[in-house]
PDB file of C-alpha atoms in Angstrom:
ATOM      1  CA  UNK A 949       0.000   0.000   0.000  1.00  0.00           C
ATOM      2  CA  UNK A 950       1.131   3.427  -0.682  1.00  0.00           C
ATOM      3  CA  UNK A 951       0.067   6.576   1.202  1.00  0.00           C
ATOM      4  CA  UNK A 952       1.154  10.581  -0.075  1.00  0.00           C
ATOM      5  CA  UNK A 953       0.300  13.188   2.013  1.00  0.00           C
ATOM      6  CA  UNK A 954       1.554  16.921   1.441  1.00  0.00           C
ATOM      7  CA  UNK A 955       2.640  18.383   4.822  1.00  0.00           C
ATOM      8  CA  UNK A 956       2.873  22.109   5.320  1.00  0.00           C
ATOM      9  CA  UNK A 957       5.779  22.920   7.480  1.00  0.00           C
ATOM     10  CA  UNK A 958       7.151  26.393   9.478  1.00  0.00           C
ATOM     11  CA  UNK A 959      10.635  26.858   7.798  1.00  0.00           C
ATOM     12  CA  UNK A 960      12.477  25.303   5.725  1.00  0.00           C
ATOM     13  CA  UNK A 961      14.173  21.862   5.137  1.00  0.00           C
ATOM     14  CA  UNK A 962      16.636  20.624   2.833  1.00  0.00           C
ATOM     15  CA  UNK A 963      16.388  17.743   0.984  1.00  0.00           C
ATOM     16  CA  UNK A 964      19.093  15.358   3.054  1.00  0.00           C
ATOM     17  CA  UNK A 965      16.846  16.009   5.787  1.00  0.00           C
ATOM     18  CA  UNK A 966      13.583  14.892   3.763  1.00  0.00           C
ATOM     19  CA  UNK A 967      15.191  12.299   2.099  1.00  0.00           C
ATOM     20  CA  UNK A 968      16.500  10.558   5.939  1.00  0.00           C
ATOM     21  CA  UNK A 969      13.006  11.224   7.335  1.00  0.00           C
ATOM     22  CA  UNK A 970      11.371   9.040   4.166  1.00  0.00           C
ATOM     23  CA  UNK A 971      13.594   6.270   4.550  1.00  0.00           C
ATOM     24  CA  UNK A 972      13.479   6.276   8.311  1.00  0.00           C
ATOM     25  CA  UNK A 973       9.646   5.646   7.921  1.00  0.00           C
ATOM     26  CA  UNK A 974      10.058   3.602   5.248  1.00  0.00           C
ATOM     27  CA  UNK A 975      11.891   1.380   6.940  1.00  0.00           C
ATOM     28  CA  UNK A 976      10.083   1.428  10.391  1.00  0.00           C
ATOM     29  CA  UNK A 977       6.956   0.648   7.721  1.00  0.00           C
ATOM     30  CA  UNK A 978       8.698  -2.365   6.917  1.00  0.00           C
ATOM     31  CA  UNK A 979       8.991  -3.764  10.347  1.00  0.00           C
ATOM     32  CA  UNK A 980       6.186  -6.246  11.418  1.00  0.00           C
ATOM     33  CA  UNK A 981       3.589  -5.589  13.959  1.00  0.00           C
ATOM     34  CA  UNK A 982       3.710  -1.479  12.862  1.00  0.00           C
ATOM     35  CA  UNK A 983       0.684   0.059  13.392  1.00  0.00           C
ATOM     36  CA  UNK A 984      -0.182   3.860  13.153  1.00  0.00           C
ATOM     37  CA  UNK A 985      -0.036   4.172  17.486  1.00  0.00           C
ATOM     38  CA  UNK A 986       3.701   2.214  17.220  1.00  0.00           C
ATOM     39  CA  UNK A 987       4.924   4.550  14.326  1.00  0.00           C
ATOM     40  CA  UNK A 988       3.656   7.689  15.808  1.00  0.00           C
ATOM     41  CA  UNK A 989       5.940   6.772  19.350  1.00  0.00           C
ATOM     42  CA  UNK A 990       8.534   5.460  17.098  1.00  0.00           C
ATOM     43  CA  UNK A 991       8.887   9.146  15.619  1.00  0.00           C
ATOM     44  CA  UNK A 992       7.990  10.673  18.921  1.00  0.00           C
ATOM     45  CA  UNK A 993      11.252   8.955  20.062  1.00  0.00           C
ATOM     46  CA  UNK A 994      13.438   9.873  17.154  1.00  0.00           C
ATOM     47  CA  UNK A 995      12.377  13.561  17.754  1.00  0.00           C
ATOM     48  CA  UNK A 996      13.535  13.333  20.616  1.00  0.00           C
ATOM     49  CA  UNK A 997      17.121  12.426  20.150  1.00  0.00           C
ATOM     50  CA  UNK A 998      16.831  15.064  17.432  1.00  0.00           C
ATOM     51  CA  UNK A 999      16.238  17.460  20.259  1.00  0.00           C
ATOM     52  CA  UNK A1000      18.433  16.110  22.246  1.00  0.00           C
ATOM     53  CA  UNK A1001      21.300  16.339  19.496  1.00  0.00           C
ATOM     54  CA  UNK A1002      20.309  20.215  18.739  1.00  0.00           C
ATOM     55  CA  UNK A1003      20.207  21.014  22.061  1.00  0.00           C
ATOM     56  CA  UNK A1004      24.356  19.502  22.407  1.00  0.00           C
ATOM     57  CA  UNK A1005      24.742  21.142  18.950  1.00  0.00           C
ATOM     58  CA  UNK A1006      23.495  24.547  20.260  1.00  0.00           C
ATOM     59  CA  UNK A1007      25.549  24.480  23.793  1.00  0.00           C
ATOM     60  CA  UNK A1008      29.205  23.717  21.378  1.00  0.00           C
ATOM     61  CA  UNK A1009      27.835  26.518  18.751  1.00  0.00           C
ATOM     62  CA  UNK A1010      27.519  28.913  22.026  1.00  0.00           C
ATOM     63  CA  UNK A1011      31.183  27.472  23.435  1.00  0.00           C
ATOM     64  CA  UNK A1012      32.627  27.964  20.475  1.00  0.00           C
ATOM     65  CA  UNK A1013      31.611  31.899  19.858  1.00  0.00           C
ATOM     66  CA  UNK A1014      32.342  32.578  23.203  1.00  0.00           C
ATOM     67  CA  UNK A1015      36.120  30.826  22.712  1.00  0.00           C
ATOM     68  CA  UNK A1016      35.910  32.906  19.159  1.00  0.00           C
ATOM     69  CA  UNK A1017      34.729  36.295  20.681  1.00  0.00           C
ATOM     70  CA  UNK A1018      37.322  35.958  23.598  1.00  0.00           C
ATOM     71  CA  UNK A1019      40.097  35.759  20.876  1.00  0.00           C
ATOM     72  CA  UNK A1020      42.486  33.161  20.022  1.00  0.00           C
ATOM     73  CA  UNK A1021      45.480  32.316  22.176  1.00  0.00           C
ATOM     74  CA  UNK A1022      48.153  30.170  21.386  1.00  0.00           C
ATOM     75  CA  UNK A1023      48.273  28.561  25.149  1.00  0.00           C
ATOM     76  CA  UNK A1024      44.468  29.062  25.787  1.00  0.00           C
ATOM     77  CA  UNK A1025      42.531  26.267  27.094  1.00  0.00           C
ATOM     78  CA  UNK A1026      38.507  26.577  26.778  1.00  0.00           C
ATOM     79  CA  UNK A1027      36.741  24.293  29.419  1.00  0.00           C
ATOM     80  CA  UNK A1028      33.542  22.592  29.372  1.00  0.00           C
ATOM     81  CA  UNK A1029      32.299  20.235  31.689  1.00  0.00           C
ATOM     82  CA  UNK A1030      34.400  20.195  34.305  1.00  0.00           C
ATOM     83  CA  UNK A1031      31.920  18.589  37.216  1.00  0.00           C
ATOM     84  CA  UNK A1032      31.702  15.456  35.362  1.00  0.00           C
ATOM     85  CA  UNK A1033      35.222  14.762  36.413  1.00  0.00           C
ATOM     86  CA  UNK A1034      33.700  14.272  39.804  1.00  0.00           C
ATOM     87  CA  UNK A1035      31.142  11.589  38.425  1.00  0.00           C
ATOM     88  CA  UNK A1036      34.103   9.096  37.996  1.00  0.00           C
ATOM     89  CA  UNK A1037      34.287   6.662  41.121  1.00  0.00           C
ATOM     90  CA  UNK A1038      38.371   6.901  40.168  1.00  0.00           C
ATOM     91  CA  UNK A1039      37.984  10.636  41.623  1.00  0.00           C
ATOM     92  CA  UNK A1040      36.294  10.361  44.315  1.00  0.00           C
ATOM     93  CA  UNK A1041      39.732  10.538  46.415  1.00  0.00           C
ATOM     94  CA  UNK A1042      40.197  13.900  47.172  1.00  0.00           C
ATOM     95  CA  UNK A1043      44.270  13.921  46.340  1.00  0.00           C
ATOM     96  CA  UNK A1044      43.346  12.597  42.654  1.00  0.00           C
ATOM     97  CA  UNK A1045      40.713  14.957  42.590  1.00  0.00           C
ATOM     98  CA  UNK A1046      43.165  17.743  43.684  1.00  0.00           C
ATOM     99  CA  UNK A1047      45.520  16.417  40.800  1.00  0.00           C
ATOM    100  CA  UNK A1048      43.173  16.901  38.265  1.00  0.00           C
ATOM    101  CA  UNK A1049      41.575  19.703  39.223  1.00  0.00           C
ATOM    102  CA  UNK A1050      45.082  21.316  39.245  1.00  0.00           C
ATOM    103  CA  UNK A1051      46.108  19.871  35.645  1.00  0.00           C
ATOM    104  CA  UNK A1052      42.448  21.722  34.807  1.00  0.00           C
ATOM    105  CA  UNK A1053      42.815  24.722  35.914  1.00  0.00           C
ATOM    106  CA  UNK A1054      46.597  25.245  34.853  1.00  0.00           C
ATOM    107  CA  UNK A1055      45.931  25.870  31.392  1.00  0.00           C
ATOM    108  CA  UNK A1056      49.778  26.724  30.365  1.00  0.00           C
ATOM    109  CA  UNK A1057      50.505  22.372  31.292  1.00  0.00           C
ATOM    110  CA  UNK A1058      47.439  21.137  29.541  1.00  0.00           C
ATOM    111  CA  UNK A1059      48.248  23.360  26.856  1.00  0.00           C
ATOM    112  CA  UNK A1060      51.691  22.266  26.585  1.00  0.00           C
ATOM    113  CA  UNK A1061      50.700  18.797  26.859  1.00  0.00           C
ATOM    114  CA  UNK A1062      48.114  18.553  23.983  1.00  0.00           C
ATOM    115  CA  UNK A1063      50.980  20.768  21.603  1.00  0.00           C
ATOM    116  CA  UNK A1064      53.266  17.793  22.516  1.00  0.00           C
ATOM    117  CA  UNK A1065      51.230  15.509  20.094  1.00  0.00           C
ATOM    118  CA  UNK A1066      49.911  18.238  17.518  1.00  0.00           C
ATOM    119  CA  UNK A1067      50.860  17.234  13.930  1.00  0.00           C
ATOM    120  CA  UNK A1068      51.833  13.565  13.796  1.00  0.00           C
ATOM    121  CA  UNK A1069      48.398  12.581  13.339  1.00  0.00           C
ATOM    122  CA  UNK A1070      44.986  13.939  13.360  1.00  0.00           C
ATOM    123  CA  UNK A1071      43.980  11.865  16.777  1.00  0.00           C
ATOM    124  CA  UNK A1072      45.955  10.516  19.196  1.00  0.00           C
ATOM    125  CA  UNK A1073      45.532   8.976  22.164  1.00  0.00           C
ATOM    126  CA  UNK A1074      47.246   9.464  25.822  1.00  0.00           C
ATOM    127  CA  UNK A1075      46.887   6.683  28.396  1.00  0.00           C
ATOM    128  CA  UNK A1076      47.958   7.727  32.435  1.00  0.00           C
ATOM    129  CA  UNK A1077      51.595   7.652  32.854  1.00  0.00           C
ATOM    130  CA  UNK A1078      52.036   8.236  28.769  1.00  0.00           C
ATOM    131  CA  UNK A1079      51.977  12.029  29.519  1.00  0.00           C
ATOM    132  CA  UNK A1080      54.694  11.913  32.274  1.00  0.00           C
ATOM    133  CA  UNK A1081      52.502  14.219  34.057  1.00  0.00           C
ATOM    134  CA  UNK A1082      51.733  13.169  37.804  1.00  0.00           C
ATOM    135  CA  UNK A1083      48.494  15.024  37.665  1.00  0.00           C
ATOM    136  CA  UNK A1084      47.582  12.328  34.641  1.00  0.00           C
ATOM    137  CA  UNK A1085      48.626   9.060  36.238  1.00  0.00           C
ATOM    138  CA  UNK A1086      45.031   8.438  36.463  1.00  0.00           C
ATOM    139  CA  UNK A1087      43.226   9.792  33.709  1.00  0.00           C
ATOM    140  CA  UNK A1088      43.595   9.492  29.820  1.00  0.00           C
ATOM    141  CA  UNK A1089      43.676  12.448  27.126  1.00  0.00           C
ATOM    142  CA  UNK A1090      41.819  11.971  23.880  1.00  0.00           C
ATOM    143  CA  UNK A1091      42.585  14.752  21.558  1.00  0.00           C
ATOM    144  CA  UNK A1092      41.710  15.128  17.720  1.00  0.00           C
ATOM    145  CA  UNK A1093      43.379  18.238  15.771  1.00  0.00           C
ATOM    146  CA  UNK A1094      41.132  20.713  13.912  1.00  0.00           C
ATOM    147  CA  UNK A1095      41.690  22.740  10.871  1.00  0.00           C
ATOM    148  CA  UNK A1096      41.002  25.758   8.946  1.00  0.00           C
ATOM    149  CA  UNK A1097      41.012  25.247   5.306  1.00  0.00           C
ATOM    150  CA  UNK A1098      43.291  22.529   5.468  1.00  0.00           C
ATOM    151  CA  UNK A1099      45.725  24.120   8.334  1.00  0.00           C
ATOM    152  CA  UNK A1100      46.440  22.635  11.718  1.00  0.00           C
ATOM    153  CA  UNK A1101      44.425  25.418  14.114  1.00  0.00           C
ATOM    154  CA  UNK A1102      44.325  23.812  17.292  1.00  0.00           C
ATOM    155  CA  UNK A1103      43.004  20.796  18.607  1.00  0.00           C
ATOM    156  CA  UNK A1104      39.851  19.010  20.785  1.00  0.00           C
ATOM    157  CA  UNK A1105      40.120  17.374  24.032  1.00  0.00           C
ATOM    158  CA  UNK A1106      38.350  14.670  26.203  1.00  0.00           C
ATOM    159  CA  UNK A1107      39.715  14.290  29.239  1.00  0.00           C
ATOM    160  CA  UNK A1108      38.512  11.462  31.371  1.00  0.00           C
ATOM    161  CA  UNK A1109      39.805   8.511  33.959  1.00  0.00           C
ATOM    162  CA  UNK A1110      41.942   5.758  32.002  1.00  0.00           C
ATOM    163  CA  UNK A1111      39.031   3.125  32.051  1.00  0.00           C
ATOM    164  CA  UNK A1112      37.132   5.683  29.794  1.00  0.00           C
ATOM    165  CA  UNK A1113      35.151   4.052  26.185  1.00  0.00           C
ATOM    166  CA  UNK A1114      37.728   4.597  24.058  1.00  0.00           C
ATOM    167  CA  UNK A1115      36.429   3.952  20.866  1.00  0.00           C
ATOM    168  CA  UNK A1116      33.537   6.175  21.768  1.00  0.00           C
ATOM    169  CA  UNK A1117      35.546   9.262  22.924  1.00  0.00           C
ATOM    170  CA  UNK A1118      38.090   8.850  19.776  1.00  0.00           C
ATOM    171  CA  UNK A1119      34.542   8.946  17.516  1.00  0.00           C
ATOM    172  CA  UNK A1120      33.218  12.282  19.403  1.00  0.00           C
ATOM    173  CA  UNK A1121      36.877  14.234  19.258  1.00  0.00           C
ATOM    174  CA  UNK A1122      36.963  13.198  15.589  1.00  0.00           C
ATOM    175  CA  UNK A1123      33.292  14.475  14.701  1.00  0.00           C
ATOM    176  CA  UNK A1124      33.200  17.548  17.145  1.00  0.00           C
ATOM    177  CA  UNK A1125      37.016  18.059  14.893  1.00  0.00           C
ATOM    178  CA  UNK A1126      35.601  17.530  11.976  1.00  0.00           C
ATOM    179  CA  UNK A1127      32.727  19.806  11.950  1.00  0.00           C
ATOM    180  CA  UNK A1128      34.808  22.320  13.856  1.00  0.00           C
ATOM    181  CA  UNK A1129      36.786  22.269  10.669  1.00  0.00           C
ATOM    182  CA  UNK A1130      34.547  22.441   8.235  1.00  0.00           C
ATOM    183  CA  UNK A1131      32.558  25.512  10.137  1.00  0.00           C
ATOM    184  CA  UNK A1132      36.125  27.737  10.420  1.00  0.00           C
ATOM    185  CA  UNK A1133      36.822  26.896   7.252  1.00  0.00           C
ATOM    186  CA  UNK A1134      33.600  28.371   5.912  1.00  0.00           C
ATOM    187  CA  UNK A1135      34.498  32.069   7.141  1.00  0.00           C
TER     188      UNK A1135
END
């Protein structure tokens, strides 16, 4: 069975957009068992991951004019999210707190440390004692360099306790990287 209905819509939306929307019905169509009430929260829930992503999208857009309006610095550090250290059980110590709260707010040794591995490839990766800082010995650095058209301009990091997902931090430096890039290099 096929169904076309023309839906009127506030703004507009490009055709990638359209085109996902289609084929993510289409293929929640497809499933068995799919009625009208079972589509309808099926959307309802993609919406709201859509949301959801906007809403991060929106909070890095802000970051990053506020880093932008500030002005560029060589040894600046921009932070974000700096209580969620605290969520990590390997933290909860108050000295390894103290450590990284230190490394945090010393923004020249961070800075210095993420330079360190600029340029020999695009992400890299630095486990605890790799940094041969003491205030690190218990966390892990994932950083992925950024560019503006096609020129190293600085780079992304995650900071988190050695235990982190890895494969999932390397894939969120690399996108947030990525459409850093291609945003600067738009301007």
């Amino acid at each position: 069975m096929v169904c076309q209905k023309i839906i009127n819509v506030s703004g507009e939306i490009n055709k990638d957009r359209l085109n996902y929307l289609s084929n993510f019905i289409n293929s929640k169509l497809a499933e068995k068992n799919v009625n009208i009430t079972n589509l309808n929260n099926i959307l309802m829930d993609e919406l709201d991951k859509i949301i959801s992503f906007q809403e991060r999208f929106n909070h890095i857009h802000s970051f990053l004019e506020e880093c932008f309006n500030i002005g560029y610095s060589e040894n600046k550090v921009y932070l974000d999210g700096r209580i969620n250290i605290m969520k990590h059980p390997e933290f909860k110590e108050i000295d390894k707190l103290n450590y990284i709260l230190s490394l945090i707010e010393e923004e020249n040794i961070l800075a210095a440390t993420i330079r360190r591995y600029l340029g020999f490839r695009k992400t890299k990766i630095i486990i605890g004692k790799e940094s041969k800082l003491k205030e690190m010995q218990d966390c892990s650095l994932v950083t992925s360099e950024y560019s503006i058209k096609g020129k190293p301009a600085g780079a992304i990091g995650i900071l988190g306790p050695t235990r982190m997902n890895y494969p999932r931090m390397v894939s969120i430096a690399e996108y947030i990287s990525d459409k850093l890039s291609e945003i600067l290099s738009e301007f």
